[in-house]
Amino acid sequence: MSNDKYSKYEVIVGLEVHAQLSSNSKMYCGDSAEYGAAPNTQVSPLSLGHPGTLPVVNEKAIEYAVKIGLATKSEIREENQFARKNYFYADLPKGYQITQDKTPICTNGVVEFELENELKRVRLTRIHLEEDAGKSIHDIDPYFTLVDLNRAGVPLIEIVSEPDIRSGDEAMAYLNEVRKLVRHLEICDGNMEEGSMRCDANVSVRLKGTTAYNPRSEVKNMNSMRNVKRAIEFEFIRQIDALEAGEKLVQETRGFDAIKGITLSQRSKEHAHDYRYFPEPDLPPVIVTQQYIESIKAEMPKLPAELKYEYINKFGLPEYDARLISDDKATSNYYNAIVENTQNYKAASNWLLGPIKNHLNASGKDINEFELKPKAVVALIALIDEGKTNFSVASANIFPALLLSPEKTPFEIAQALNLIQNSDEDLIGGFVQQVLAAMPEKVAEYKAGKKGLLGLFVGEVMKLSKGKADPKVVNKLIAEALS
Amino acid sequence: MYYLSFLFLREAKRIMKIDNALVERLAELSKLEFETEEKERIKTDLQNIFNLVEKLNEVNVDGVEPLIYMSEERNVLRKDVVQGEVPKVEALLNAPQKDSDYFKVPKVIKK
């Protein structure tokens, strides 16, 4: 039984997430930090590593780091120092990265998330501020590596977890939660494919029931959450195979090959990096006062867990709806804007997760690009609640027409399309009599107990009314007529 | 030389022995290369620096916090505003090797 050898082991994973902060300018100088510009157009003497330049900390980066610290219940350090991490590489013109070594701005935080209905807690060792390196391009020129320094100096936070993760799925769920947090805080766009959120995984295995750690591999190059999971699962098998074959594992850096789904050792000839950290003398310490923390706390947006709780307990939404809406910042903003002006919280959720989501999916749009203002959705809900139309007509006819003429109100659209439904009991009552009189044998069957025929009667009445009768009134009048 | 001295002082605490291996390690970290006779000179220099710094060990620093910053300034921060960029042409001006968009450096294996 070859499977048994794997089930004896457990995988131990700690993740290091680098998140690019969505500030306008860089960490220590005023170059634009925007993504996607033409190469080497967002550079300055400082990011180019010219002598005689002096870094100055971007206050936005401090604010963002405090926000993620509060969101992860971290301790926030009062006196923050910066340090030089020295290494020699062409994408780092200064010859050192300015980071935080001994004084990370946040320590002892926690990220909590649900996985298969269980609450998981992953402790955070630290979160610190640093700067990104430039971009090396190896595949354009056959003889040279090309360097673009636009990214050199873009602010990053590095979020380091404790080795609390026990599976590839847990790693994905953790990353998803971190992504939700940074997006809700609007401090990073969380895009792993574009590299604004990157992840390295420290992976080791050990026999279940033991507590000592084996040497770990540090896996890099995973540009999606799914690849993080794949890499962890590959390492689990590889490391156990090696141990069971009597090999000795070594601590090493491995790169993930997404095409083959494997990791490969990246043993470099430079033996054991020595980063020679020392305090950055060019940056005086940054003092984060309690008063400052309180001011940030006051402007913190609600986080997904809090929003979800509110949706369930204040608005009475089902857990499923509450989770879907609270997961995404823009979606929850939109929802909040609707329910500011309607009490029909469930209808707002139905519209958002039904017709609106379908439309956005079909047209490849983000909720931020949605044609309709929340007010239009409020008006749609009101139109139904007032009995002037019903959900099926509103979502199938009024909503698509409204998308084409967003400047009109739903009522105007409904009128123009002749869709205002009739709740006139006299008129509908006439239709009901007409339908029942036309099919006496069905009426008899119904009265004999074939209750499923109700739908047929309703359908016939709706046909006579050209779809404009209020289904609630129709149902009520038929039930009365047949009783 | 300042940098080399700095590295050396850090290493010296751990190694204490100024030999060829130390010089070679420091040279590697600094991406420098030395001829044999240069190495000898550097060893002498390093020994002198080491002796000088050794004197500091004679001072009692119990209870004295390390002095990192020469000024009392705190919270020197910038507003998050884009400014001070240089045009690409100027950025590339001093580069030994370049094309119209990029710095060109010897092929390096991906980290």
XYZ file of C-alpha atoms in Angstrom:
594
model
C 0.000 0.000 0.000
C 1.995 2.918 -1.300
C -0.613 5.445 -0.154
C 0.050 4.664 3.481
C 3.449 6.229 3.368
C 1.853 9.614 2.637
C -0.943 9.402 5.169
C 1.586 9.039 7.976
C 2.847 12.555 7.270
C 1.501 16.059 7.525
C 2.586 19.121 5.601
C 3.709 22.248 7.439
C 3.362 25.490 5.512
C 4.153 29.102 6.264
C 3.468 31.760 3.643
C 5.215 35.023 2.855
C 2.966 37.385 0.962
C 4.292 40.499 -0.713
C 1.577 43.026 -1.454
C 2.247 46.135 -3.533
C 0.661 49.118 -1.854
C -1.597 51.115 -4.130
C -0.054 54.489 -3.369
C 0.472 57.106 -6.076
C 4.206 57.381 -5.515
C 7.014 55.092 -4.454
C 8.106 54.107 -0.945
C 11.087 56.425 -0.552
C 10.815 58.858 -3.485
C 8.244 60.632 -5.628
C 8.306 58.466 -8.773
C 4.917 57.286 -9.916
C 4.123 53.795 -8.623
C 1.524 53.125 -11.280
C 1.602 49.745 -12.995
C 2.020 49.258 -16.727
C 3.885 52.371 -17.912
C 6.510 52.285 -20.687
C 9.860 50.961 -19.371
C 12.105 53.278 -17.358
C 9.711 56.230 -17.492
C 8.942 56.244 -13.736
C 12.422 56.675 -12.368
C 14.469 59.304 -10.574
C 18.055 59.644 -9.348
C 17.024 57.840 -6.148
C 15.405 54.811 -7.746
C 18.302 54.702 -10.214
C 20.682 54.419 -7.276
C 22.662 57.548 -8.046
C 25.033 58.767 -5.372
C 24.043 61.706 -3.224
C 20.338 60.944 -3.130
C 18.362 60.623 0.074
C 15.248 58.552 0.659
C 12.150 59.976 2.387
C 9.343 57.713 3.627
C 5.937 57.981 1.946
C 3.401 58.690 4.708
C 0.728 56.735 2.811
C 2.751 53.539 3.214
C 2.762 53.973 7.000
C -0.987 54.554 6.970
C -1.607 51.439 4.859
C 0.638 49.288 7.044
C -1.215 50.452 10.156
C -4.516 49.590 8.452
C -3.479 46.015 7.676
C -2.078 45.799 11.196
C -5.423 46.781 12.707
C -7.296 44.435 10.379
C -5.109 41.520 11.496
C -5.242 42.438 15.218
C -1.489 42.970 15.193
C 0.573 44.848 17.712
C 1.724 48.032 16.038
C 5.227 49.189 16.806
C 5.790 52.685 18.066
C 9.376 53.244 16.962
C 9.961 52.031 13.421
C 13.462 51.789 12.034
C 14.471 50.925 8.527
C 17.344 48.693 7.517
C 19.463 47.967 4.487
C 19.366 44.468 3.108
C 22.433 44.186 0.916
C 22.582 42.094 -2.198
C 24.000 42.495 -5.642
C 21.569 42.305 -8.505
C 20.930 44.466 -11.557
C 17.296 45.154 -10.684
C 18.389 46.772 -7.429
C 20.612 49.688 -8.448
C 21.308 50.927 -4.913
C 22.862 47.567 -4.013
C 20.491 47.250 -1.076
C 16.792 47.101 -0.415
C 15.479 49.410 2.285
C 13.313 47.216 4.465
C 12.504 46.729 8.123
C 14.605 44.121 9.835
C 14.437 44.123 13.626
C 11.497 46.476 13.938
C 8.628 45.285 11.719
C 5.715 47.692 12.002
C 3.254 44.880 12.874
C 3.781 41.737 14.918
C 1.667 38.931 16.384
C -1.343 39.355 14.141
C -3.820 36.750 13.012
C -5.789 35.969 9.870
C -9.057 34.136 10.437
C -11.125 32.445 7.766
C -13.600 29.656 7.280
C -12.741 26.480 5.450
C -15.351 23.750 5.112
C -17.406 25.347 7.879
C -14.509 25.401 10.272
C -12.852 28.522 11.609
C -9.130 28.541 10.913
C -6.630 30.890 12.510
C -3.255 31.511 10.967
C -0.929 33.518 13.163
C 1.224 36.223 11.633
C 4.820 36.528 12.702
C 5.191 39.989 11.289
C 4.222 42.507 8.647
C 6.895 44.930 7.546
C 7.366 47.693 5.008
C 9.884 47.553 2.201
C 10.433 48.452 -1.429
C 10.096 46.393 -4.582
C 12.959 45.730 -6.985
C 12.930 46.519 -10.700
C 12.018 44.020 -13.367
C 14.568 41.877 -15.194
C 13.557 40.646 -18.615
C 15.458 37.607 -19.799
C 13.662 36.636 -22.972
C 13.708 39.681 -25.265
C 17.415 40.035 -25.976
C 19.406 36.828 -26.578
C 22.673 38.232 -25.203
C 21.601 40.574 -22.437
C 19.182 40.837 -19.567
C 17.069 43.967 -19.905
C 16.197 45.982 -16.817
C 13.128 48.163 -16.277
C 13.319 50.182 -13.063
C 9.729 51.476 -12.975
C 8.940 49.009 -10.220
C 12.132 49.698 -8.272
C 11.027 51.364 -5.059
C 7.294 50.651 -5.245
C 6.080 50.178 -1.646
C 5.454 46.652 -0.431
C 4.240 45.070 2.720
C 5.521 41.617 3.459
C 3.102 39.522 5.491
C 4.859 36.567 7.107
C 2.737 33.809 8.594
C 3.663 31.271 11.230
C 3.889 27.674 9.954
C 0.206 27.167 10.811
C -1.064 25.989 7.431
C -1.654 22.249 6.959
C -2.784 21.793 3.346
C -2.834 23.328 -0.102
C -6.507 24.150 0.348
C -5.802 25.955 3.604
C -3.072 27.936 1.875
C -5.533 28.989 -0.835
C -8.175 29.953 1.698
C -5.606 31.953 3.665
C -4.436 33.795 0.552
C -8.009 34.473 -0.432
C -8.646 36.002 2.993
C -5.507 38.148 2.816
C -6.562 39.283 -0.640
C -10.037 40.169 0.651
C -8.504 42.162 3.504
C -6.136 44.231 1.361
C -8.880 44.880 -1.176
C -11.406 45.917 1.456
C -8.845 48.214 3.006
C -8.076 49.516 -0.503
C -4.367 49.268 0.130
C -3.538 46.767 -2.665
C -5.477 45.487 -5.658
C -4.586 41.876 -4.774
C -3.927 40.831 -8.354
C -1.661 37.768 -8.251
C -1.487 37.371 -12.036
C -0.134 40.905 -12.487
C 2.168 40.418 -9.526
C 0.726 43.059 -7.226
C 0.315 40.244 -4.695
C 3.002 37.572 -4.650
C 3.517 34.552 -2.476
C 6.412 32.355 -1.424
C 5.696 29.150 0.475
C 7.894 27.535 3.110
C 7.029 23.859 2.994
C 8.181 20.948 5.106
C 6.735 17.590 6.107
C 6.837 15.598 9.333
C 5.364 12.420 10.757
C 1.994 13.089 12.307
C 2.209 13.333 16.068
C 5.778 14.640 16.054
C 6.671 18.240 16.724
C 10.172 18.752 15.304
C 10.499 20.437 11.928
C 12.376 18.912 8.993
C 14.383 21.138 6.641
C 12.002 23.202 4.535
C 11.981 24.274 0.946
C 11.104 27.834 0.040
C 9.017 27.719 -3.130
C 8.838 30.783 -5.354
C 7.305 31.754 -8.694
C 3.670 30.938 -8.065
C 1.482 33.494 -9.778
C -1.932 32.254 -8.709
C -3.554 30.846 -5.594
C -4.129 27.580 -7.395
C -0.437 27.295 -8.210
C 0.412 27.830 -4.546
C -1.816 24.873 -3.742
C -0.290 22.762 -6.538
C 3.250 23.577 -5.428
C 2.490 22.653 -1.810
C 0.908 19.377 -2.854
C 3.873 18.584 -5.103
C 6.348 19.325 -2.307
C 4.394 17.123 0.102
C 4.835 14.104 -2.189
C 8.409 14.953 -3.190
C 9.663 15.428 0.343
C 8.010 12.248 1.647
C 9.380 10.237 -1.285
C 12.844 11.574 -0.486
C 12.560 10.829 3.237
C 11.173 7.353 2.639
C 14.006 6.659 0.202
C 16.423 7.505 2.981
C 17.553 10.813 1.486
C 18.440 13.767 3.629
C 16.384 16.888 2.909
C 18.183 20.205 2.689
C 16.884 23.706 3.183
C 16.755 25.203 -0.305
C 14.969 27.565 -2.631
C 12.843 25.920 -5.304
C 11.015 27.429 -8.261
C 7.562 26.285 -9.319
C 7.107 25.298 -12.954
C 3.420 25.898 -13.636
C 3.414 23.980 -16.909
C 4.917 20.792 -15.516
C 3.380 21.290 -12.074
C 6.708 20.600 -10.341
C 9.272 22.472 -8.285
C 12.947 22.621 -9.186
C 15.902 23.445 -7.007
C 17.383 26.881 -7.679
C 20.709 26.259 -6.078
C 22.729 29.318 -6.994
C 26.497 29.291 -7.030
C 26.534 32.186 -4.603
C 26.815 30.280 -1.353
C 24.548 31.170 1.518
C 23.254 34.696 0.981
C 24.549 37.135 3.477
C 22.290 40.147 3.430
C 24.351 42.034 5.989
C 21.421 43.937 7.433
C 22.239 47.170 9.159
C 20.184 50.205 10.181
C 19.466 52.635 7.328
C 21.247 55.789 8.474
C 19.480 57.940 5.853
C 16.017 57.409 7.315
C 15.252 58.691 10.788
C 12.840 56.514 12.775
C 9.123 56.825 12.184
C 7.110 57.089 15.375
C 3.602 55.657 15.201
C 1.723 57.170 18.125
C -1.357 55.734 19.798
C -3.176 58.871 18.742
C -2.287 58.232 15.119
C -3.448 54.623 15.381
C -6.757 55.824 16.840
C -7.237 58.247 13.937
C -6.694 55.429 11.432
C -9.011 53.173 13.405
C -11.725 55.789 13.111
C -11.576 55.754 9.333
C -11.228 51.980 8.888
C -13.833 50.530 6.555
C -15.873 47.550 7.692
C -14.110 44.282 6.956
C -15.688 41.253 5.270
C -16.369 39.345 8.493
C -18.035 42.364 10.071
C -20.095 43.097 6.955
C -21.219 39.488 6.746
C -22.297 39.525 10.381
C -24.260 42.715 9.783
C -25.947 41.385 6.646
C -27.095 38.286 8.489
C -28.097 39.883 11.763
C -29.255 43.346 10.774
C -30.646 42.700 7.307
C -31.724 39.069 7.768
C -29.904 37.810 4.681
C -29.183 34.102 4.345
C -25.569 33.166 5.125
C -24.951 32.387 1.452
C -26.041 35.830 0.224
C -24.194 37.554 3.057
C -20.965 35.781 2.216
C -21.122 36.465 -1.520
C -21.821 40.158 -1.012
C -19.328 40.755 1.787
C -16.498 38.896 0.016
C -15.966 41.637 -2.514
C -15.459 45.241 -1.543
C -17.075 46.791 -4.612
C -20.071 44.463 -4.437
C -20.642 45.231 -0.773
C -20.297 48.966 -1.451
C -22.969 48.683 -4.105
C -25.224 46.655 -1.840
C -24.814 49.153 0.984
C -25.767 51.953 -1.392
C -28.986 50.140 -2.392
C -30.105 49.365 1.146
C -29.578 52.953 2.199
C -32.760 53.640 0.267
C -34.833 50.521 0.610
C -35.943 48.347 3.485
C -36.323 45.351 1.216
C -32.864 43.943 1.993
C -33.514 40.505 0.549
C -34.809 41.964 -2.722
C -31.635 44.041 -2.981
C -29.562 40.895 -2.543
C -31.698 38.991 -5.079
C -31.174 41.704 -7.676
C -27.460 41.966 -7.019
C -26.726 38.229 -6.995
C -29.244 37.463 -9.752
C -29.851 39.694 -12.784
C -27.031 42.163 -12.032
C -24.381 39.504 -11.478
C -25.510 37.579 -14.558
C -25.344 40.717 -16.646
C -21.865 41.615 -15.353
C -20.588 38.084 -15.926
C -22.020 37.981 -19.431
C -20.548 41.344 -20.388
C -17.230 40.761 -18.620
C -17.700 43.858 -16.482
C -16.753 44.695 -12.957
C -19.413 46.065 -10.609
C -17.574 49.403 -10.767
C -18.375 49.534 -14.475
C -22.046 48.668 -14.011
C -24.300 50.987 -16.024
C -26.970 51.459 -13.368
C -26.712 53.553 -10.244
C -27.868 51.945 -6.992
C -30.866 54.329 -7.134
C -32.140 52.583 -10.274
C -32.108 49.262 -8.428
C -33.958 50.897 -5.534
C -36.569 52.090 -8.048
C -36.889 48.601 -9.559
C -37.477 47.133 -6.121
C -40.051 49.832 -5.340
C -41.878 49.201 -8.625
C -42.324 45.562 -7.649
C -43.194 46.330 -4.046
C -45.886 48.747 -5.228
C -47.379 45.961 -7.315
C -46.773 47.768 -10.606
C -44.758 44.873 -11.921
C -43.340 41.595 -10.709
C -39.805 40.246 -10.423
C -39.940 38.019 -13.482
C -41.187 40.796 -15.788
C -38.850 43.309 -14.184
C -35.762 41.129 -14.564
C -36.620 39.750 -18.007
C -37.957 42.924 -19.681
C -37.512 46.123 -17.712
C -33.930 45.479 -16.552
C -32.451 44.829 -20.035
C -34.239 47.894 -21.446
C -33.003 49.970 -18.525
C -29.406 48.932 -19.270
C -29.816 50.428 -22.752
C -31.329 53.669 -21.409
C -29.866 54.101 -17.922
C -31.008 57.731 -17.862
C -34.664 56.648 -17.712
C -36.447 55.441 -14.580
C -37.727 51.867 -14.374
C -41.257 53.253 -14.264
C -40.761 55.137 -17.529
C -39.365 51.994 -19.143
C -42.237 49.887 -17.858
C -44.728 52.403 -19.212
C -43.004 52.658 -22.566
C -43.006 48.872 -22.888
C -46.590 48.730 -21.690
C -45.553 46.507 -18.802
C -47.215 48.198 -15.873
C -49.160 45.419 -14.331
C -52.745 45.620 -13.399
C -53.887 45.012 -9.873
C -57.468 45.982 -10.637
C -59.438 43.187 -8.999
C -62.569 43.826 -11.086
C -60.693 43.522 -14.352
C -58.654 40.492 -13.240
C -61.714 38.938 -11.638
C -63.378 39.104 -15.075
C -60.469 37.232 -16.643
C -60.650 34.616 -13.898
C -64.353 33.982 -14.515
C -63.705 33.768 -18.258
C -60.904 31.191 -17.825
C -62.719 29.002 -15.322
C -65.901 29.037 -17.423
C -63.917 27.914 -20.476
C -62.564 24.759 -18.830
C -65.212 23.219 -16.547
C -63.678 19.711 -16.651
C -60.313 21.052 -15.364
C -62.131 22.913 -12.621
C -63.823 19.665 -11.628
C -60.466 17.835 -11.599
C -59.006 20.589 -9.455
C -61.849 20.357 -7.007
C -61.375 16.567 -6.950
C -57.888 17.150 -5.608
C -55.614 17.792 -8.588
C -54.199 20.971 -7.053
C -51.375 21.167 -9.584
C -53.848 22.612 -12.082
C -53.698 25.957 -10.291
C -50.678 26.903 -12.397
C -52.628 26.278 -15.581
C -55.430 28.628 -14.499
C -52.953 31.320 -13.480
C -51.148 30.968 -16.805
C -54.381 31.345 -18.775
C -55.376 34.450 -16.831
C -51.930 35.963 -17.373
C -52.281 35.244 -21.094
C -55.634 37.023 -21.253
C -54.147 39.998 -19.416
C -51.195 39.999 -21.843
C -48.892 39.365 -18.914
C -49.900 42.498 -17.116
C -52.047 41.119 -14.330
C -50.421 41.160 -10.911
C -49.716 37.459 -10.250
C -50.431 37.929 -6.561
C -53.916 39.229 -7.285
C -54.486 36.508 -9.895
C -53.549 33.782 -7.434
C -55.734 35.245 -4.761
C -58.805 35.623 -6.994
C -58.498 32.128 -8.491
C -58.170 30.618 -5.046
C -61.294 32.503 -3.962
C -63.242 31.495 -7.062
C -62.411 27.803 -6.607
C -63.020 27.535 -2.907
C 36.907 50.906 1.244
C 34.309 52.207 3.651
C 31.973 49.446 2.595
C 34.620 46.788 2.777
C 35.520 47.975 6.274
C 31.926 47.819 7.267
C 31.562 44.266 6.037
C 34.740 43.385 7.701
C 33.687 44.757 11.059
C 30.563 42.692 10.931
C 32.427 39.574 9.945
C 35.252 40.242 12.327
C 33.017 39.704 15.323
C 32.323 36.227 14.118
C 35.610 35.306 12.548
C 38.334 37.281 14.261
C 40.948 35.643 12.080
C 42.172 37.742 9.180
C 43.225 35.267 6.550
C 42.869 34.753 2.811
C 39.527 33.029 3.248
C 38.103 36.102 4.957
C 39.424 38.444 2.288
C 38.016 36.216 -0.435
C 34.621 36.056 1.229
C 34.491 39.833 1.605
C 35.596 40.273 -1.991
C 32.884 37.921 -3.189
C 30.180 39.745 -1.261
C 31.423 43.071 -2.654
C 31.839 41.726 -6.193
C 35.517 42.674 -6.145
C 38.560 40.774 -7.313
C 42.067 41.079 -5.882
C 45.490 39.954 -7.067
C 47.621 38.015 -4.583
C 49.780 40.998 -3.599
C 46.679 43.179 -3.200
C 45.267 40.602 -0.847
C 48.314 40.899 1.341
C 47.914 44.683 1.498
C 44.245 44.367 2.290
C 44.965 41.901 5.037
C 47.299 44.452 6.616
C 44.660 47.188 6.268
C 42.001 44.996 7.765
C 44.274 44.082 10.636
C 44.802 47.781 11.346
C 41.091 48.478 11.246
C 40.490 45.519 13.476
C 43.038 46.705 15.999
C 41.496 50.161 15.993
C 38.037 48.799 16.629
C 39.345 46.430 19.249
C 40.074 49.509 21.326
C 36.316 50.070 21.590
C 36.108 46.840 23.502
C 38.086 48.495 26.253
C 35.253 50.927 26.897
C 32.512 49.904 29.265
C 29.207 50.400 27.401
C 26.923 48.658 29.868
C 23.519 50.289 29.755
C 24.378 52.486 26.769
C 21.929 52.217 23.869
C 23.593 51.916 20.458
C 23.723 55.253 18.658
C 22.222 54.753 15.219
C 21.075 58.209 14.204
C 23.210 61.298 14.224
C 20.224 63.629 14.391
C 17.238 63.860 16.690
C 14.858 64.090 13.763
C 11.824 61.827 13.767
C 8.942 61.314 11.336
C 10.463 62.891 8.270
C 7.689 61.898 5.887
C 6.572 62.784 2.360
C 3.063 63.333 1.092
C 2.073 60.689 -1.424
C 2.603 62.916 -4.446
C 4.301 62.088 -7.737
C 7.267 64.357 -8.362
C 10.937 64.365 -9.259
C 10.946 61.839 -12.090
C 13.540 62.167 -14.822
C 12.877 61.436 -18.500
C 13.841 58.013 -19.779
C 16.573 59.430 -22.023
C 18.263 61.018 -19.018
C 17.784 57.931 -16.893
C 19.605 55.821 -19.463
C 22.264 58.444 -20.223
C 24.996 57.123 -17.929
C 24.344 53.450 -18.487
C 27.330 51.607 -19.966
C 24.977 49.445 -21.995
C 21.414 50.229 -23.003
C 18.933 50.304 -25.834
C 16.270 52.941 -26.355
C 14.113 51.574 -23.509
C 16.152 49.385 -21.200
C 19.356 49.056 -19.252
C 21.294 46.120 -20.635
C 23.227 43.939 -18.231
C 25.042 40.632 -18.624
C 22.651 37.689 -18.825
C 21.758 36.684 -15.332
C 20.055 33.527 -14.255
C 16.650 34.229 -12.835
C 16.797 34.470 -9.079
